[in-house]
Amino acid sequence: MHTLSIRHPQRAVNRLALILFSAVLASCGIGGGSAQNAYNAAAPVKTTANTGYRTPRTATTQATGSGTSSFAGASADGLSISRVPVNGPFIAITFDDGPHGTLTPQLLDMLRQRNIKATFFCVGQCVQTYPDIARRIVAEGHEIANHSWSHKLLTKMGDAALLDDMGRTHQAIINATGVTPKLLRPPYGALHAQQRTLVNAKFGYPSILWSVDPLDWKKPGSAAITQRILAGTDAGGIILAHDIHAGTIAAMPETLDGLLKRGYRFVTVSQLLAMKTTAAPATAAP
Ligand code: NI
């Protein structure tokens, strides 16, 4: 830990600001100095197409942002969703907190090899730092969505600060990719009901939580991450993972192959929402 000089208070403040800034950037894999170069050196990556699996076509890719219906897995106002009742073995895997300079490209290779489409809940300042990776996410058919500007706890914010945070991130994603994000995942899954309504009214976002949480951010090891995801997933499920941890990425080949082997079919979160049935949730695994 750094010791701050009390004889030079301004220097100390500057240094503290630098440390805090570095800590924030480190979450996207910035700060090592070579992350961007490593990405550039690694791209473009050639992978072989998987002809044995194809993410299914769906009627629409639009999120039903202003939906008010309630179902198992949704809050009473229908704006906070942790799972979606669907007819069929459809699931959505989601990756939070990136893009990361080196790990996200590795993950994208893994997804492309398996023809799997995922949803990336990105941090605005990481999108601004890695616009090329954000563009690659979109170019390869994944969904990109809002995970706030700098991963602060949104429930501590007033309405003006909340809307500013959402708007900056919304615009950063549009600037980088040309795509308008349709979904929010609040950091830590935390958003007041009144904030959900406000954000939905201004940006059309529903708040997307999850039904499967492997707690990969606690770094339990790749085998544990795989086991937890395979054990916790069922049809209509939304899987939470983070593409800023090496252990999570290392767990993905076995996790993705295990889910495919069980007959699950990957769709984006917006696709999963569009598949929502009004009937009882399909709970049986395929
Ligand atoms: Ni997060």
mmCIF file of C-alpha atoms and ligand atoms in Angstrom:
data_model
loop_
_atom_site.group_PDB
_atom_site.id
_atom_site.type_symbol
_atom_site.label_atom_id
_atom_site.label_comp_id
_atom_site.label_asym_id
_atom_site.label_seq_id
_atom_site.Cartn_x
_atom_site.Cartn_y
_atom_site.Cartn_z
ATOM 1 C CA MET A 1 0.000 0.000 0.000
ATOM 2 C CA HIS A 2 1.220 3.477 -0.797
ATOM 3 C CA THR A 3 2.060 5.909 1.974
ATOM 4 C CA LEU A 4 0.798 9.403 1.389
ATOM 5 C CA SER A 5 3.051 12.311 2.310
ATOM 6 C CA ILE A 6 1.451 14.730 4.758
ATOM 7 C CA ARG A 7 4.114 17.381 4.137
ATOM 8 C CA HIS A 8 2.896 17.763 0.549
ATOM 9 C CA PRO A 9 -0.857 17.569 0.812
ATOM 10 C CA GLN A 10 -1.549 18.466 -2.851
ATOM 11 C CA ARG A 11 0.911 15.860 -4.044
ATOM 12 C CA ALA A 12 -0.722 13.385 -1.715
ATOM 13 C CA VAL A 13 -4.143 14.181 -3.126
ATOM 14 C CA ASN A 14 -2.860 13.863 -6.695
ATOM 15 C CA ARG A 15 -1.249 10.574 -5.856
ATOM 16 C CA LEU A 16 -4.405 9.273 -4.207
ATOM 17 C CA ALA A 17 -6.392 10.284 -7.272
ATOM 18 C CA LEU A 18 -3.923 8.412 -9.474
ATOM 19 C CA ILE A 19 -4.156 5.299 -7.320
ATOM 20 C CA LEU A 20 -7.958 5.380 -7.369
ATOM 21 C CA PHE A 21 -7.960 5.994 -11.121
ATOM 22 C CA SER A 22 -5.603 3.066 -11.673
ATOM 23 C CA ALA A 23 -7.766 0.825 -9.521
ATOM 24 C CA VAL A 24 -10.825 1.646 -11.610
ATOM 25 C CA LEU A 25 -9.010 1.141 -14.896
ATOM 26 C CA ALA A 26 -7.469 -2.115 -13.728
ATOM 27 C CA SER A 27 -10.943 -3.673 -13.817
ATOM 28 C CA CYS A 28 -10.972 -3.393 -17.612
ATOM 29 C CA GLY A 29 -7.447 -4.739 -17.840
ATOM 30 C CA ILE A 30 -6.029 -1.273 -18.443
ATOM 31 C CA GLY A 31 -2.978 -0.135 -16.534
ATOM 32 C CA GLY A 32 -0.506 -2.825 -17.512
ATOM 33 C CA GLY A 33 0.323 -0.611 -20.454
ATOM 34 C CA SER A 34 0.377 -3.424 -22.988
ATOM 35 C CA ALA A 35 -3.220 -4.594 -22.888
ATOM 36 C CA GLN A 36 -4.299 -2.643 -25.973
ATOM 37 C CA ASN A 37 -1.164 -3.700 -27.838
ATOM 38 C CA ALA A 38 -1.720 -7.312 -26.870
ATOM 39 C CA TYR A 39 -5.213 -7.109 -28.294
ATOM 40 C CA ASN A 40 -4.066 -5.509 -31.516
ATOM 41 C CA ALA A 41 -1.301 -8.046 -31.932
ATOM 42 C CA ALA A 42 -3.715 -10.909 -31.409
ATOM 43 C CA ALA A 43 -6.358 -9.731 -33.893
ATOM 44 C CA PRO A 44 -7.721 -10.809 -36.238
ATOM 45 C CA VAL A 45 -8.183 -14.292 -34.867
ATOM 46 C CA LYS A 46 -9.105 -17.096 -37.217
ATOM 47 C CA THR A 47 -11.279 -19.814 -35.772
ATOM 48 C CA THR A 48 -13.095 -22.692 -37.381
ATOM 49 C CA ALA A 49 -16.850 -22.426 -37.554
ATOM 50 C CA ASN A 50 -18.871 -24.932 -35.565
ATOM 51 C CA THR A 51 -21.314 -26.422 -38.057
ATOM 52 C CA GLY A 52 -22.885 -28.660 -35.425
ATOM 53 C CA TYR A 53 -24.510 -25.877 -33.463
ATOM 54 C CA ARG A 54 -26.217 -22.659 -34.391
ATOM 55 C CA THR A 55 -27.856 -20.143 -32.084
ATOM 56 C CA PRO A 56 -31.535 -20.323 -33.052
ATOM 57 C CA ARG A 57 -33.272 -17.570 -34.999
ATOM 58 C CA THR A 58 -35.914 -15.712 -33.084
ATOM 59 C CA ALA A 59 -38.791 -13.537 -34.184
ATOM 60 C CA THR A 60 -37.221 -10.378 -32.832
ATOM 61 C CA THR A 61 -34.103 -9.154 -31.124
ATOM 62 C CA GLN A 62 -35.848 -6.217 -29.514
ATOM 63 C CA ALA A 63 -36.239 -6.168 -25.764
ATOM 64 C CA THR A 64 -39.715 -5.597 -24.466
ATOM 65 C CA GLY A 65 -38.526 -2.645 -22.466
ATOM 66 C CA SER A 66 -41.875 -1.216 -21.481
ATOM 67 C CA GLY A 67 -43.542 -4.516 -20.674
ATOM 68 C CA THR A 68 -45.508 -4.509 -17.479
ATOM 69 C CA SER A 69 -46.555 -8.143 -17.235
ATOM 70 C CA SER A 70 -45.476 -10.086 -14.208
ATOM 71 C CA PHE A 71 -44.153 -13.658 -14.208
ATOM 72 C CA ALA A 72 -42.002 -15.927 -12.097
ATOM 73 C CA GLY A 73 -38.560 -14.399 -12.279
ATOM 74 C CA ALA A 74 -39.775 -10.836 -12.614
ATOM 75 C CA SER A 75 -40.537 -8.105 -10.093
ATOM 76 C CA ALA A 76 -44.153 -6.982 -9.623
ATOM 77 C CA ASP A 77 -43.600 -4.062 -12.013
ATOM 78 C CA GLY A 78 -42.137 -6.451 -14.613
ATOM 79 C CA LEU A 79 -39.019 -4.275 -14.896
ATOM 80 C CA SER A 80 -36.584 -6.461 -12.942
ATOM 81 C CA ILE A 81 -36.033 -9.866 -14.500
ATOM 82 C CA SER A 82 -33.952 -12.806 -13.290
ATOM 83 C CA ARG A 83 -35.309 -15.551 -15.538
ATOM 84 C CA VAL A 84 -37.772 -15.898 -18.408
ATOM 85 C CA PRO A 85 -40.440 -18.580 -18.897
ATOM 86 C CA VAL A 86 -39.846 -20.089 -22.340
ATOM 87 C CA ASN A 87 -40.954 -23.115 -24.305
ATOM 88 C CA GLY A 88 -37.713 -24.912 -25.027
ATOM 89 C CA PRO A 89 -34.201 -25.305 -23.682
ATOM 90 C CA PHE A 90 -33.185 -21.675 -24.182
ATOM 91 C CA ILE A 91 -30.704 -19.916 -21.908
ATOM 92 C CA ALA A 92 -28.728 -16.672 -21.897
ATOM 93 C CA ILE A 93 -25.151 -16.414 -20.675
ATOM 94 C CA THR A 94 -24.046 -12.931 -19.673
ATOM 95 C CA PHE A 95 -20.623 -11.404 -19.051
ATOM 96 C CA ASP A 96 -20.249 -8.313 -16.870
ATOM 97 C CA ASP A 97 -17.725 -5.584 -16.123
ATOM 98 C CA GLY A 98 -15.720 -5.529 -19.383
ATOM 99 C CA PRO A 99 -14.646 -5.192 -22.052
ATOM 100 C CA HIS A 100 -11.283 -6.395 -20.740
ATOM 101 C CA GLY A 101 -8.248 -5.715 -22.936
ATOM 102 C CA THR A 102 -7.052 -9.299 -23.233
ATOM 103 C CA LEU A 103 -9.618 -11.610 -21.622
ATOM 104 C CA THR A 104 -12.657 -10.463 -23.614
ATOM 105 C CA PRO A 105 -10.979 -11.219 -26.976
ATOM 106 C CA GLN A 106 -10.071 -14.690 -25.656
ATOM 107 C CA LEU A 107 -13.681 -15.249 -24.620
ATOM 108 C CA LEU A 108 -14.943 -14.028 -27.994
ATOM 109 C CA ASP A 109 -12.747 -16.648 -29.675
ATOM 110 C CA MET A 110 -14.275 -19.356 -27.478
ATOM 111 C CA LEU A 111 -17.809 -18.208 -28.252
ATOM 112 C CA ARG A 112 -17.099 -17.980 -31.978
ATOM 113 C CA GLN A 113 -15.629 -21.491 -32.043
ATOM 114 C CA ARG A 114 -18.925 -22.781 -30.636
ATOM 115 C CA ASN A 115 -21.233 -20.411 -32.525
ATOM 116 C CA ILE A 116 -22.652 -19.229 -29.205
ATOM 117 C CA LYS A 117 -24.204 -15.783 -28.786
ATOM 118 C CA ALA A 118 -23.882 -14.099 -25.397
ATOM 119 C CA THR A 119 -24.792 -10.808 -23.774
ATOM 120 C CA PHE A 120 -22.114 -8.408 -22.551
ATOM 121 C CA PHE A 121 -23.081 -5.948 -19.826
ATOM 122 C CA CYS A 122 -20.301 -3.428 -20.314
ATOM 123 C CA VAL A 123 -18.924 -0.665 -18.129
ATOM 124 C CA GLY A 124 -19.048 2.629 -20.034
ATOM 125 C CA GLN A 125 -15.496 3.705 -19.309
ATOM 126 C CA CYS A 126 -14.199 0.324 -20.494
ATOM 127 C CA VAL A 127 -16.171 0.674 -23.748
ATOM 128 C CA GLN A 128 -14.618 4.100 -24.200
ATOM 129 C CA THR A 129 -11.159 2.596 -23.643
ATOM 130 C CA TYR A 130 -11.700 -0.487 -25.820
ATOM 131 C CA PRO A 131 -14.070 0.568 -28.611
ATOM 132 C CA ASP A 132 -12.544 -2.014 -30.972
ATOM 133 C CA ILE A 133 -13.458 -4.841 -28.616
ATOM 134 C CA ALA A 134 -16.965 -3.434 -28.153
ATOM 135 C CA ARG A 135 -17.304 -3.370 -31.946
ATOM 136 C CA ARG A 136 -16.091 -6.958 -32.176
ATOM 137 C CA ILE A 137 -18.718 -8.009 -29.587
ATOM 138 C CA VAL A 138 -21.432 -6.551 -31.812
ATOM 139 C CA ALA A 139 -19.882 -7.718 -35.106
ATOM 140 C CA GLU A 140 -19.874 -11.310 -33.891
ATOM 141 C CA GLY A 141 -23.584 -11.279 -33.083
ATOM 142 C CA HIS A 142 -23.550 -10.756 -29.347
ATOM 143 C CA GLU A 143 -25.718 -8.300 -27.464
ATOM 144 C CA ILE A 144 -24.048 -5.334 -25.765
ATOM 145 C CA ALA A 145 -25.816 -3.616 -22.881
ATOM 146 C CA ASN A 146 -25.430 -1.106 -20.072
ATOM 147 C CA HIS A 147 -23.656 -1.935 -16.792
ATOM 148 C CA SER A 148 -23.184 1.704 -15.689
ATOM 149 C CA TRP A 149 -20.301 4.074 -16.346
ATOM 150 C CA SER A 150 -17.863 3.059 -13.594
ATOM 151 C CA HIS A 151 -19.595 0.324 -11.596
ATOM 152 C CA LYS A 152 -20.755 2.481 -8.715
ATOM 153 C CA LEU A 153 -23.658 1.466 -6.496
ATOM 154 C CA LEU A 154 -26.607 3.111 -8.256
ATOM 155 C CA THR A 155 -28.872 3.007 -5.175
ATOM 156 C CA LYS A 156 -26.643 5.674 -3.590
ATOM 157 C CA MET A 157 -27.262 8.082 -6.456
ATOM 158 C CA GLY A 158 -29.889 10.775 -6.823
ATOM 159 C CA ASP A 159 -32.000 10.789 -9.955
ATOM 160 C CA ALA A 160 -29.850 13.320 -11.814
ATOM 161 C CA ALA A 161 -26.627 11.410 -11.140
ATOM 162 C CA LEU A 162 -28.289 8.118 -12.060
ATOM 163 C CA LEU A 163 -29.562 9.443 -15.387
ATOM 164 C CA ASP A 164 -26.188 11.033 -16.127
ATOM 165 C CA ASP A 165 -24.420 7.730 -15.440
ATOM 166 C CA MET A 166 -26.892 5.794 -17.605
ATOM 167 C CA GLY A 167 -26.745 8.381 -20.388
ATOM 168 C CA ARG A 168 -22.935 8.469 -20.572
ATOM 169 C CA THR A 169 -22.780 4.705 -20.832
ATOM 170 C CA HIS A 170 -25.653 4.536 -23.318
ATOM 171 C CA GLN A 171 -23.888 7.067 -25.537
ATOM 172 C CA ALA A 172 -20.448 5.431 -25.186
ATOM 173 C CA ILE A 173 -21.910 2.148 -26.470
ATOM 174 C CA ILE A 174 -23.622 3.922 -29.378
ATOM 175 C CA ASN A 175 -20.435 5.846 -30.188
ATOM 176 C CA ALA A 176 -18.293 2.713 -30.188
ATOM 177 C CA THR A 177 -20.651 0.270 -31.908
ATOM 178 C CA GLY A 178 -23.499 2.138 -33.563
ATOM 179 C CA VAL A 179 -25.872 -0.076 -31.596
ATOM 180 C CA THR A 180 -28.368 1.259 -29.070
ATOM 181 C CA PRO A 181 -28.292 -0.770 -25.853
ATOM 182 C CA LYS A 182 -31.662 -2.141 -24.756
ATOM 183 C CA LEU A 183 -30.927 -3.520 -21.294
ATOM 184 C CA LEU A 184 -29.434 -2.517 -17.955
ATOM 185 C CA ARG A 185 -27.769 -4.731 -15.434
ATOM 186 C CA PRO A 186 -27.279 -2.590 -12.338
ATOM 187 C CA PRO A 187 -23.933 -3.141 -10.592
ATOM 188 C CA TYR A 188 -24.382 -5.539 -7.646
ATOM 189 C CA GLY A 189 -27.931 -6.107 -8.944
ATOM 190 C CA ALA A 190 -28.988 -3.086 -6.915
ATOM 191 C CA LEU A 191 -31.585 -0.590 -8.106
ATOM 192 C CA HIS A 192 -34.548 0.877 -6.224
ATOM 193 C CA ALA A 193 -38.029 0.262 -7.684
ATOM 194 C CA GLN A 194 -38.440 4.002 -8.291
ATOM 195 C CA GLN A 195 -35.062 4.068 -10.096
ATOM 196 C CA ARG A 196 -36.101 1.097 -12.245
ATOM 197 C CA THR A 197 -39.184 3.008 -13.353
ATOM 198 C CA LEU A 198 -37.168 6.158 -14.057
ATOM 199 C CA VAL A 199 -34.482 4.365 -16.075
ATOM 200 C CA ASN A 200 -37.116 2.422 -18.005
ATOM 201 C CA ALA A 201 -38.980 5.619 -18.832
ATOM 202 C CA LYS A 202 -35.845 7.444 -20.017
ATOM 203 C CA PHE A 203 -33.930 4.647 -21.765
ATOM 204 C CA GLY A 204 -36.425 1.798 -22.200
ATOM 205 C CA TYR A 205 -34.222 -0.539 -20.180
ATOM 206 C CA PRO A 206 -35.577 -3.370 -18.086
ATOM 207 C CA SER A 207 -33.181 -4.347 -15.263
ATOM 208 C CA ILE A 208 -31.721 -7.766 -15.959
ATOM 209 C CA LEU A 209 -30.575 -9.806 -12.982
ATOM 210 C CA TRP A 210 -29.739 -13.522 -13.110
ATOM 211 C CA SER A 211 -30.869 -16.986 -12.033
ATOM 212 C CA VAL A 212 -27.423 -18.602 -11.923
ATOM 213 C CA ASP A 213 -24.573 -17.003 -9.976
ATOM 214 C CA PRO A 214 -21.328 -19.018 -9.795
ATOM 215 C CA LEU A 215 -19.697 -16.292 -7.643
ATOM 216 C CA ASP A 216 -16.815 -16.355 -10.109
ATOM 217 C CA TRP A 217 -15.590 -12.948 -8.889
ATOM 218 C CA LYS A 218 -14.513 -14.659 -5.653
ATOM 219 C CA LYS A 219 -12.091 -16.696 -7.765
ATOM 220 C CA PRO A 220 -13.186 -20.169 -6.596
ATOM 221 C CA GLY A 221 -11.246 -21.902 -9.390
ATOM 222 C CA SER A 222 -12.339 -22.896 -12.872
ATOM 223 C CA ALA A 223 -13.674 -26.333 -11.909
ATOM 224 C CA ALA A 224 -15.974 -24.820 -9.278
ATOM 225 C CA ILE A 225 -17.247 -22.184 -11.710
ATOM 226 C CA THR A 226 -18.077 -24.845 -14.292
ATOM 227 C CA GLN A 227 -19.734 -27.100 -11.726
ATOM 228 C CA ARG A 228 -21.869 -24.292 -10.286
ATOM 229 C CA ILE A 229 -23.077 -23.126 -13.687
ATOM 230 C CA LEU A 230 -23.888 -26.637 -14.916
ATOM 231 C CA ALA A 231 -25.701 -27.447 -11.662
ATOM 232 C CA GLY A 232 -27.651 -24.174 -11.539
ATOM 233 C CA THR A 233 -28.808 -23.764 -15.137
ATOM 234 C CA ASP A 234 -32.275 -24.646 -16.350
ATOM 235 C CA ALA A 235 -34.445 -23.539 -19.267
ATOM 236 C CA GLY A 236 -35.118 -19.816 -19.307
ATOM 237 C CA GLY A 237 -32.147 -19.186 -17.048
ATOM 238 C CA ILE A 238 -29.851 -16.184 -17.123
ATOM 239 C CA ILE A 239 -26.262 -17.028 -16.187
ATOM 240 C CA LEU A 240 -24.049 -14.391 -14.555
ATOM 241 C CA ALA A 241 -20.295 -14.394 -15.197
ATOM 242 C CA HIS A 242 -17.512 -11.815 -15.496
ATOM 243 C CA ASP A 243 -15.119 -11.482 -18.433
ATOM 244 C CA ILE A 244 -12.534 -9.610 -16.343
ATOM 245 C CA HIS A 245 -11.330 -12.665 -14.393
ATOM 246 C CA ALA A 246 -8.872 -15.142 -15.922
ATOM 247 C CA GLY A 247 -10.390 -18.027 -13.947
ATOM 248 C CA THR A 248 -13.810 -17.357 -15.446
ATOM 249 C CA ILE A 249 -12.423 -17.402 -18.977
ATOM 250 C CA ALA A 250 -10.490 -20.603 -18.234
ATOM 251 C CA ALA A 251 -13.742 -22.201 -17.057
ATOM 252 C CA MET A 252 -15.648 -21.345 -20.217
ATOM 253 C CA PRO A 253 -14.649 -24.106 -22.672
ATOM 254 C CA GLU A 254 -15.813 -26.843 -20.311
ATOM 255 C CA THR A 255 -18.844 -24.819 -19.162
ATOM 256 C CA LEU A 256 -20.039 -23.969 -22.668
ATOM 257 C CA ASP A 257 -19.439 -27.492 -23.977
ATOM 258 C CA GLY A 258 -21.216 -28.945 -20.924
ATOM 259 C CA LEU A 259 -24.268 -26.751 -21.503
ATOM 260 C CA LEU A 260 -24.358 -27.592 -25.217
ATOM 261 C CA LYS A 261 -24.043 -31.296 -24.397
ATOM 262 C CA ARG A 262 -27.061 -31.013 -22.101
ATOM 263 C CA GLY A 263 -29.062 -29.669 -25.028
ATOM 264 C CA TYR A 264 -29.285 -26.017 -24.047
ATOM 265 C CA ARG A 265 -29.492 -23.435 -26.788
ATOM 266 C CA PHE A 266 -27.887 -20.054 -26.261
ATOM 267 C CA VAL A 267 -29.706 -16.837 -27.079
ATOM 268 C CA THR A 268 -29.083 -13.241 -26.100
ATOM 269 C CA VAL A 269 -31.063 -11.763 -23.212
ATOM 270 C CA SER A 270 -33.206 -9.686 -25.592
ATOM 271 C CA GLN A 271 -33.945 -12.822 -27.604
ATOM 272 C CA LEU A 272 -34.839 -14.694 -24.422
ATOM 273 C CA LEU A 273 -37.217 -11.870 -23.419
ATOM 274 C CA ALA A 274 -38.824 -12.018 -26.857
ATOM 275 C CA MET A 275 -39.445 -15.762 -26.358
ATOM 276 C CA LYS A 276 -41.328 -15.229 -23.116
ATOM 277 C CA THR A 277 -44.406 -17.420 -22.879
ATOM 278 C CA THR A 278 -47.543 -16.539 -21.004
ATOM 279 C CA ALA A 279 -47.936 -20.174 -19.964
ATOM 280 C CA ALA A 280 -46.334 -21.697 -16.880
ATOM 281 C CA PRO A 281 -42.533 -21.517 -16.951
ATOM 282 C CA ALA A 282 -40.793 -24.378 -18.672
ATOM 283 C CA THR A 283 -38.713 -25.752 -15.840
ATOM 284 C CA ALA A 284 -37.679 -29.148 -17.153
ATOM 285 C CA ALA A 285 -34.140 -29.498 -18.371
ATOM 286 C CA PRO A 286 -33.939 -30.888 -21.901
HETATM 287 NI NI NI B 1 -20.579 -5.858 -12.268
#
